[in-house]
Short mmCIF file of C-alpha atoms in Angstrom, two decimals:
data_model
loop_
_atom_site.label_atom_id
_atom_site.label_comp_id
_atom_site.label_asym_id
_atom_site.label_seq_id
_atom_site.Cartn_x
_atom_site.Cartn_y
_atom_site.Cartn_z
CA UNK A 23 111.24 78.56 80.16
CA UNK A 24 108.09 79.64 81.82
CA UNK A 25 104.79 78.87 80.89
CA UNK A 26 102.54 81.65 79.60
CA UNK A 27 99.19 81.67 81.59
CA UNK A 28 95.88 82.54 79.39
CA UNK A 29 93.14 82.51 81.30
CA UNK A 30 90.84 83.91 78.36
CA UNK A 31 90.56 80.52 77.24
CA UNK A 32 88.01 79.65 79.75
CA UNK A 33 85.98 81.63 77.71
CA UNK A 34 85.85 79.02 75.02
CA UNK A 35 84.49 76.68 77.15
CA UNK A 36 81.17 78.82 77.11
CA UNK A 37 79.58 77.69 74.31
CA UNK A 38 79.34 74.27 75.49
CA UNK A 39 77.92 75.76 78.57
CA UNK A 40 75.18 77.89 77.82
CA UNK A 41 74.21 74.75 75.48
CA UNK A 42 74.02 72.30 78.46
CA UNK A 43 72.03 75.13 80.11
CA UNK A 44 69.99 75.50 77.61
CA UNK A 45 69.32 71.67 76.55
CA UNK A 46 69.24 70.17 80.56
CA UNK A 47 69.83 72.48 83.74
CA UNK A 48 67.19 75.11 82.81
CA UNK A 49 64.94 72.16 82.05
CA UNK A 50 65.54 69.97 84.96
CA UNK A 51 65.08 72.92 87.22
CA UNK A 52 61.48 73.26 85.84
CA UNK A 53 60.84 70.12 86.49
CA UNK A 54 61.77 70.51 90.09
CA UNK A 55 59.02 73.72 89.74
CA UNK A 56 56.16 71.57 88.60
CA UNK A 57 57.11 68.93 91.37
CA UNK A 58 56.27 71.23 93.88
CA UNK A 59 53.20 73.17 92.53
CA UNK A 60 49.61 71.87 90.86
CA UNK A 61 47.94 73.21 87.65
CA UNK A 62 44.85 73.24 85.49
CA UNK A 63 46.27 74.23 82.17
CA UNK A 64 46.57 77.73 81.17
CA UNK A 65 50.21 78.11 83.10
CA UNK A 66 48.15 79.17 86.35
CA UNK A 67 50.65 77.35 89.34
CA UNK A 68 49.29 76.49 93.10
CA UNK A 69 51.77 75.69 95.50
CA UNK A 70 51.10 71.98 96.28
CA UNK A 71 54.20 71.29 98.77
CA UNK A 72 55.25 67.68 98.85
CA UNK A 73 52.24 66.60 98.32
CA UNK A 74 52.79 65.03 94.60
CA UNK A 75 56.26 63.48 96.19
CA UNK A 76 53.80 61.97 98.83
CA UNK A 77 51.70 60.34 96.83
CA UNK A 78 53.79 59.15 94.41
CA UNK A 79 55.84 57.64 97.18
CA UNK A 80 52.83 55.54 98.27
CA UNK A 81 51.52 55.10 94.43
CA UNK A 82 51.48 51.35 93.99
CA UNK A 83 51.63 52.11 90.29
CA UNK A 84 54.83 53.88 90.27
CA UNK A 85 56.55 50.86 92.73
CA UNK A 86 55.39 48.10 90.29
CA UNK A 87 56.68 49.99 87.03
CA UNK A 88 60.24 50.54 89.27
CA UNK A 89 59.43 46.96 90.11
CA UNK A 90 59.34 46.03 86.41
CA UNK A 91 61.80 48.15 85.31
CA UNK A 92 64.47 46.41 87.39
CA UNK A 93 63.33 43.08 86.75
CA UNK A 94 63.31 43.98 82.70
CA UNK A 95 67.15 44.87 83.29
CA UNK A 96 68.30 42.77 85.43
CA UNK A 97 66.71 39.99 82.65
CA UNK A 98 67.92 41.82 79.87
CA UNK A 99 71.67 42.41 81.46
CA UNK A 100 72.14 39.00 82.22
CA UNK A 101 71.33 37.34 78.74
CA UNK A 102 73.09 40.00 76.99
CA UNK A 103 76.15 39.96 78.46
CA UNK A 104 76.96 36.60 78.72
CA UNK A 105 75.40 35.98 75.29
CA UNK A 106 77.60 38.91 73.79
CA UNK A 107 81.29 37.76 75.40
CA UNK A 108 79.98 33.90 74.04
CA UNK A 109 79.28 35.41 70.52
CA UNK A 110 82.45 37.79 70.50
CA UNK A 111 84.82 34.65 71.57
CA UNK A 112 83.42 32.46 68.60
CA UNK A 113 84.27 35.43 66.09
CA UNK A 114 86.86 34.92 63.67
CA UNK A 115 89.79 36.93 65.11
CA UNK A 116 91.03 38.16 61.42
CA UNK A 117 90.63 37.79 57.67
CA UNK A 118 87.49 38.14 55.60
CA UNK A 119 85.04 36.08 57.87
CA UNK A 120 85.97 39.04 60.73
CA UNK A 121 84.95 41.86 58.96
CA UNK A 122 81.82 40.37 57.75
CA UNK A 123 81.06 39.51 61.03
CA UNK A 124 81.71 43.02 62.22
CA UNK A 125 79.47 44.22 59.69
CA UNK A 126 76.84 41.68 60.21
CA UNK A 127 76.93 42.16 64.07
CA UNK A 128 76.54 46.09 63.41
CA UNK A 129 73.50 45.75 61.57
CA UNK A 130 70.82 45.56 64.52
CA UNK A 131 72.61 48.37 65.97
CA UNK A 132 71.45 50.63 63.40
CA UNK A 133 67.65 50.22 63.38
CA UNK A 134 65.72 53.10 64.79
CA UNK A 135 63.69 52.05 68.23
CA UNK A 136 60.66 52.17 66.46
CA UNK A 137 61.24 50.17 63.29
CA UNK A 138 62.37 47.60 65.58
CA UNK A 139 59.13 47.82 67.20
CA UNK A 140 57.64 47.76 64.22
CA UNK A 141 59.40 44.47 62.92
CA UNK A 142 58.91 42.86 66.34
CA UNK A 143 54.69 44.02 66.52
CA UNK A 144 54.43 42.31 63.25
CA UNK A 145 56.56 39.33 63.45
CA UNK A 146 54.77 38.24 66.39
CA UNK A 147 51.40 38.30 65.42
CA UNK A 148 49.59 35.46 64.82
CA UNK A 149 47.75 36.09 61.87
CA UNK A 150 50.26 37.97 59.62
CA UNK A 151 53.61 37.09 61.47
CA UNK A 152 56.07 34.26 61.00
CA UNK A 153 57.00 33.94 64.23
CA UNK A 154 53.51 34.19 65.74
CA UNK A 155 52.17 32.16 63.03
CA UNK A 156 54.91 29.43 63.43
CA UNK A 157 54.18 29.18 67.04
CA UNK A 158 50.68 28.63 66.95
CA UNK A 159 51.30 26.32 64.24
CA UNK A 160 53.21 24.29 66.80
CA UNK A 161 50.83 24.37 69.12
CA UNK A 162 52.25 26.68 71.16
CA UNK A 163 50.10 29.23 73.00
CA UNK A 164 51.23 32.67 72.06
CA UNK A 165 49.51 35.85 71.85
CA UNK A 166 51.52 38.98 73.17
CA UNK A 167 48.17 41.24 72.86
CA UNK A 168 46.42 38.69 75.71
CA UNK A 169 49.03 36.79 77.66
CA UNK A 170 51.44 38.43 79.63
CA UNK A 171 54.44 36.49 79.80
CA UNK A 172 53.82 35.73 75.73
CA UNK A 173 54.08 39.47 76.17
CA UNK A 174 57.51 40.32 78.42
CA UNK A 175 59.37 37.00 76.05
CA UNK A 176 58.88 39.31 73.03
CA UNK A 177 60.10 42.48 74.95
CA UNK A 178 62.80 40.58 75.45
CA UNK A 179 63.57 38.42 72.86
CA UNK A 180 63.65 41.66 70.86
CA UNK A 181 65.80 43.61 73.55
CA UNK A 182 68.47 40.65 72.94
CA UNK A 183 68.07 40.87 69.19
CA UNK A 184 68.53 44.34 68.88
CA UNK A 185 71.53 45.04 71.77
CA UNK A 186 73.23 41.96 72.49
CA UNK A 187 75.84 42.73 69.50
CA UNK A 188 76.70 45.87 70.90
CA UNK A 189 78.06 43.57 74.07
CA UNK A 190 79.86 41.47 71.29
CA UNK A 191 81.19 44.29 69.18
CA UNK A 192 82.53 45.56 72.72
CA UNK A 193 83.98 42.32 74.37
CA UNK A 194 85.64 41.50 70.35
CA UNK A 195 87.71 44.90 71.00
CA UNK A 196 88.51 44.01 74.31
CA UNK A 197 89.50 39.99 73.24
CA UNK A 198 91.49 42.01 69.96
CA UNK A 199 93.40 43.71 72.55
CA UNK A 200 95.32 40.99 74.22
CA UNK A 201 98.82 40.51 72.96
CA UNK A 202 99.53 36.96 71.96
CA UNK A 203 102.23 36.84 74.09
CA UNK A 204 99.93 35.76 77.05
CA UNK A 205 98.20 33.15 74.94
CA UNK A 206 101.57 31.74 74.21
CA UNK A 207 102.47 31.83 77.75
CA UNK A 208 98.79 29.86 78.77
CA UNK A 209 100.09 27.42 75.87
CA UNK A 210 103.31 27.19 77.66
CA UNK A 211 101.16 26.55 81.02
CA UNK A 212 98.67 23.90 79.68
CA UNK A 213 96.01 26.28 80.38
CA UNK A 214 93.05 24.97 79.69
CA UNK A 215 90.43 26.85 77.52
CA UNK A 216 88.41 27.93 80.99
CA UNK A 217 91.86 29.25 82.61
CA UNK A 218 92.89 30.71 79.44
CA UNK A 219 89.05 33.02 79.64
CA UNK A 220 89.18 33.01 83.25
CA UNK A 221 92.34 34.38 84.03
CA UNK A 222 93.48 36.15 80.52
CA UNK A 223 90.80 36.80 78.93
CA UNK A 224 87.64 37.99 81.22
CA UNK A 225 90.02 40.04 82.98
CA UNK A 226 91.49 41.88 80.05
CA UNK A 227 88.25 42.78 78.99
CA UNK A 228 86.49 43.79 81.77
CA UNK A 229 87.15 47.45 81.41
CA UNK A 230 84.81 47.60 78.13
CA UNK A 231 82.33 44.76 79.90
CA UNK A 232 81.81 47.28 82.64
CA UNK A 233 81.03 50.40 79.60
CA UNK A 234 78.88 47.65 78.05
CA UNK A 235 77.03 46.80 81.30
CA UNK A 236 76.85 50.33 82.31
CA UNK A 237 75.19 51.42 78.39
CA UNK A 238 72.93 48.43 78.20
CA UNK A 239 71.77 48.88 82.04
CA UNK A 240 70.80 52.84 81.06
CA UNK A 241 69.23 52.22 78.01
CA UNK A 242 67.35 49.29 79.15
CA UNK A 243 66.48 51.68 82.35
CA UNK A 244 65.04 54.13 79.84
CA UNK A 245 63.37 52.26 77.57
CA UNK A 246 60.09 53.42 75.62
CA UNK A 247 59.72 53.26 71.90
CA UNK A 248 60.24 49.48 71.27
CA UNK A 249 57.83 47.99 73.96
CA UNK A 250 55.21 50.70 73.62
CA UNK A 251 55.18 49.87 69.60
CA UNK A 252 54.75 46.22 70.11
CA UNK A 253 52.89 45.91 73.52
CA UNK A 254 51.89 49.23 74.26
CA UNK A 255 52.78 48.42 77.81
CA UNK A 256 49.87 45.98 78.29
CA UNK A 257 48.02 43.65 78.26
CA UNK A 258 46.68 45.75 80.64
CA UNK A 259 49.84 46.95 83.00
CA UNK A 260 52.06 44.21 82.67
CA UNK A 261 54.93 45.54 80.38
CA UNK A 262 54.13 49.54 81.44
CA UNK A 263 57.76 50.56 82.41
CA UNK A 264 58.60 53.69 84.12
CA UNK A 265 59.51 55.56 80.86
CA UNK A 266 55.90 54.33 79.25
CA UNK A 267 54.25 55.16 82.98
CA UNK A 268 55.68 58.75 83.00
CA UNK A 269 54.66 59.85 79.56
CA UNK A 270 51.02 58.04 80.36
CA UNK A 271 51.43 60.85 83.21
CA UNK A 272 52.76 63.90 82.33
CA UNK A 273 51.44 63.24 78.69
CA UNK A 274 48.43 61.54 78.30
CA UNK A 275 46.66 62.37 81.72
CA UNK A 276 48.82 66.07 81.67
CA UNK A 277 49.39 65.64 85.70
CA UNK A 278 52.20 67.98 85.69
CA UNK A 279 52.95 67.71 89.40
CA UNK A 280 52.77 63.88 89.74
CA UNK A 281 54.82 63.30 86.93
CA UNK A 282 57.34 65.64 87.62
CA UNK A 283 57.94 64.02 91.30
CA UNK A 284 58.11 60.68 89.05
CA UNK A 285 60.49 61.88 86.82
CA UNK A 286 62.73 63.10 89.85
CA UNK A 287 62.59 60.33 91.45
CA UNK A 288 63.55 57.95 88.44
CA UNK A 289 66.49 60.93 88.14
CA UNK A 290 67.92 60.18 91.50
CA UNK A 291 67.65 56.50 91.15
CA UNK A 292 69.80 56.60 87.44
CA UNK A 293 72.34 59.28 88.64
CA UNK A 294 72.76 56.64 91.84
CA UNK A 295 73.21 53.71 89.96
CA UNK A 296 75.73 55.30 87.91
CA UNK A 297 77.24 56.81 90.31
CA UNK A 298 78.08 53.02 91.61
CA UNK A 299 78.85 51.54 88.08
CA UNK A 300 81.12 54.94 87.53
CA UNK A 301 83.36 54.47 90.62
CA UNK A 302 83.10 50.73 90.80
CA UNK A 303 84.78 51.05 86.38
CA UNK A 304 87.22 53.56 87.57
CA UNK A 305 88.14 51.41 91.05
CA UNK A 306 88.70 48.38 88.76
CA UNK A 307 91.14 50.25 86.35
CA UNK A 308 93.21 51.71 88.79
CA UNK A 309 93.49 48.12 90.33
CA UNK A 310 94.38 47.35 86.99
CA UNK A 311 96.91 49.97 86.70
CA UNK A 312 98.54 48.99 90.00
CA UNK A 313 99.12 45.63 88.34
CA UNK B 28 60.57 83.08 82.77
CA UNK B 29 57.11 82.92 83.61
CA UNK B 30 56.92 79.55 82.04
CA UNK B 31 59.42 77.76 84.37
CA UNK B 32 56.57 78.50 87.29
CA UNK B 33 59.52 79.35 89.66
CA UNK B 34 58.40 79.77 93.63
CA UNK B 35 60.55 81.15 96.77
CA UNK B 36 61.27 77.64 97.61
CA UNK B 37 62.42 76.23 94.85
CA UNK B 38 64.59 79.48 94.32
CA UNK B 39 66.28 78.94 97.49
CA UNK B 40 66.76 75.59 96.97
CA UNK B 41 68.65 76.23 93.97
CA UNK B 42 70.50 79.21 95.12
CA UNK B 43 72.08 76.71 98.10
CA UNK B 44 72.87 74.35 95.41
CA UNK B 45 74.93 77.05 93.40
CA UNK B 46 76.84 78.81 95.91
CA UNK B 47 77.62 75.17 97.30
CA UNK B 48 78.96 74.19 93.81
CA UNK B 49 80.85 77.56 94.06
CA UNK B 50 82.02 77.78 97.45
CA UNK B 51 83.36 73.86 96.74
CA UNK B 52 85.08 74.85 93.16
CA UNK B 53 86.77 77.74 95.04
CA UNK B 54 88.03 75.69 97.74
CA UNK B 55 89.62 73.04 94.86
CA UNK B 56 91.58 76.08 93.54
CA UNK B 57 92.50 77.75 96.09
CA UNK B 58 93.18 74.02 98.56
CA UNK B 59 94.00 71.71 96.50
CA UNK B 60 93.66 67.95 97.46
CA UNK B 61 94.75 64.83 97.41
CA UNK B 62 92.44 62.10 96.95
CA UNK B 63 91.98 59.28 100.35
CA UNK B 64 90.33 56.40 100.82
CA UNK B 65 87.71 55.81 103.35
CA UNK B 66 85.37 53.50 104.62
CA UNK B 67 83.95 53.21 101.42
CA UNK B 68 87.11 51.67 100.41
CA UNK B 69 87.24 54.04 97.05
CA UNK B 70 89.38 57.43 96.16
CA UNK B 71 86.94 60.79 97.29
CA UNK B 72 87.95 64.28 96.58
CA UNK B 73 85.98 66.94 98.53
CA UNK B 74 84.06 67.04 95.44
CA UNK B 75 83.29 63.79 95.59
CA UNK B 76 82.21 64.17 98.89
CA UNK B 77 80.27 66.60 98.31
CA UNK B 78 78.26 64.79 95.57
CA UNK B 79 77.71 61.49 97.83
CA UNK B 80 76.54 64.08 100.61
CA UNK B 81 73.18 66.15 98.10
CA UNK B 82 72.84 62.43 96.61
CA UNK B 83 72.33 60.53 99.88
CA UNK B 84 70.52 63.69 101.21
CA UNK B 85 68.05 63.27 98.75
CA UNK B 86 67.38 59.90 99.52
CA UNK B 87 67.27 60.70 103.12
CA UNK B 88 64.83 63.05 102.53
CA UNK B 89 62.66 60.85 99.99
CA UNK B 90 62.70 58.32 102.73
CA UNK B 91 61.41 60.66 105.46
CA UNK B 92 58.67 61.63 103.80
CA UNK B 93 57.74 58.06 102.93
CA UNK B 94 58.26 56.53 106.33
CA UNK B 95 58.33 58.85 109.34
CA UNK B 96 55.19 60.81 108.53
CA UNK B 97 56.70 63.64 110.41
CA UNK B 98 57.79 67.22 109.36
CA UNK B 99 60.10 67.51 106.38
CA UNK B 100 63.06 69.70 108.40
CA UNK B 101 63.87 66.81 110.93
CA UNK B 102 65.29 65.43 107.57
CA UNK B 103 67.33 68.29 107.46
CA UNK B 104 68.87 67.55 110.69
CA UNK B 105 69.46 63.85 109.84
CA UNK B 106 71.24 64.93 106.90
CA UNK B 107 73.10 67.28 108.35
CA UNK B 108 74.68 64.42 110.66
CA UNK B 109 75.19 62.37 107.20
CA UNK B 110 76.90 65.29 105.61
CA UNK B 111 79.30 65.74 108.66
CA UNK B 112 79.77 61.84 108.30
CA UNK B 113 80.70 61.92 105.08
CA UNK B 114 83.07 64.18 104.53
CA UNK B 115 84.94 62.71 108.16
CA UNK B 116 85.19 59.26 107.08
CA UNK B 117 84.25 58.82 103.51
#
């Protein structure tokens, strides 16, 4: 029987189209307008060149938030992760105790950015705060309004708090997925408990470790709300990342031009790392496949 | 459109882009490929290709400007030899 051919249904794709349009390509390319022109309000546009890529290029402002921002996720990434796949291989695997777990585990996930903030700004003050207040009481000095690294441990202490269980929630679905038949066979083996997660375990779930890596690296890439509620990216620079940098730019000082060579920039960096976590997930599943 | 402050530039700039997205989705219907690996060691399409080639060239060209101090087009030319690269041994 032959197929029937209907091209017409391409044209059902076109919603979806003129919405990504709408919500991202016609925005991005203004972007790439402002980049290349200066203004003083009143949508009046001079052609500035490459200047604005220029300077930002040689900006030591927007090196040390990239600076920061990689340090933030490369501390962030390798807490969570490890932290998460611990926490998911502790849970109970079925019964009551899982689902409460689950449920539990969940919870963080649905705070908004800026009630986490919020909970975080307040916890850790001194005066009000258990945390804060704890600390001092043990002598310890803490004060993330003065002290910087009092400052990045709360940013990410509260990173941890409020992502790591997505990494669990992740790595449990990837640990549900393994048929007992290979535990048996490990049993069988004498396997012990580090061959059994080495060579059954890690690699079965490394598929949704690599989603979970690739989400948590983004977001954390991105961040604003939760360190500009509690820090407000000081004290002074210290915690400014590029997402709290950029808005200080575009927003707050209204440099157009700047911030729009910024904000390509800190495009082309994101699409290249994902670019590299994208084909290294896909090279690692058709490995798998090949299996 | 006024509001998207669009220049002759940044129009041509985009107009490449689009006809190479076009010309490239043409060629994948009317040639279609099989994927190969290269030095890379990972599956490209043209596609693919393609996208390492504007990516690359736009580091290329971000590094030009920071480094060489000399005019933008002989960034052109360098990716121009990185594009050819590419899509031969990629």
């Amino acid at each position: 029987m032959e197929k029937t051919t209907n091209q017409k249904a391409w044209f059902l794709v076109l919603p979806v189209l003129a919405l990504v349009a709408f919500s991202a390509v016609i925005p991005l390319m203004t972007v790439v307008n402002y980049s290349v022109q200066d203004t003083f309000g009143n949508n009046q546009f001079f052609w500035a060149g490459l200047e604005w890529f220029r300077e930002m290029l040689s900006s030591e402002r927007m090196w040390n938030a990239l600076w920061r921002q990689l340090v933030f996720s490369a501390i962030i990434l390798a807490i969570e992760v490890p932290l998460g796949i611990f926490v998911a291989l502790n849970m109970p695997k079925r019964g009551v105790w899982a689902s409460t777990c689950l449920v539990l585990m969940a919870l963080p996930l649905l705070i908004p950015w800026n009630v986490v903030g919020t909970i975080w700004q307040i916890f850790g003050r001194v005066d009000i705060g258990l945390l804060g207040y704890t600390l001092e009481a043990l002598g310890i000095d803490y004060n993330y309004t003065q002290d910087i690294f009092s400052a990045w441990a709360t940013v990410i202490v509260m990173d941890v708090w409020h992502w790591t269980s997505l990494v669990a929630l992740l790595a449990y679905a990837g640990l549900q997925s393994i048929p007992d038949a290979y535990y048996q066979a490990a049993k069988i083996d004498q396997a012990s408990r580090w061959a059994v997660f080495r060579y059954i375990e890690l690699p079965k779930m490394s598929g949704v470790l690599m989603i979970a890596i690739l989400l948590r690296f983004m977001d954390s890439f991105m961040i604003y709300t939760e360190p500009f509620v509690v820090t407000g990216g000081g004290p002074g620079n210290a915690t400014t990342f590029l997402s709290i940098d950029l808005v200080k730019m575009a927003l707050g000082q209204f440099d157009l031009g700047p911030a729009a060579a910024f904000s390509i920039m800190y495009f082309l960096v994101i699409l290249l790392i994902s670019w590299v976590f994208y084909t290294v997930m896909t090279n690692l599943d058709r490995r798998e496949g090949h299996r | 459109m006024d509001w998207m402050a669009w220049t002759t530039p940044t129009a041509i700039f985009f107009v490449v882009i689009a006809s190479l997205l076009i010309v490239f989705s043409a060629l994948a219907i009317r040639f279609p490929e099989t994927p190969r690996v290269g030095v890379l060691r990972i599956e490209t399409t043209r596609g693919d290709r393609l996208f390492i080639t504007l990516l690359g060239a736009a580091f290329i060209n971000l590094a030009w400007l920071a480094l060489s101090g000399m005019p933008q087009w002989g960034a052109l030319i360098v990716c121009l030899a990185y594009a050819v690269a590419v899509f031969r041994w990629v």
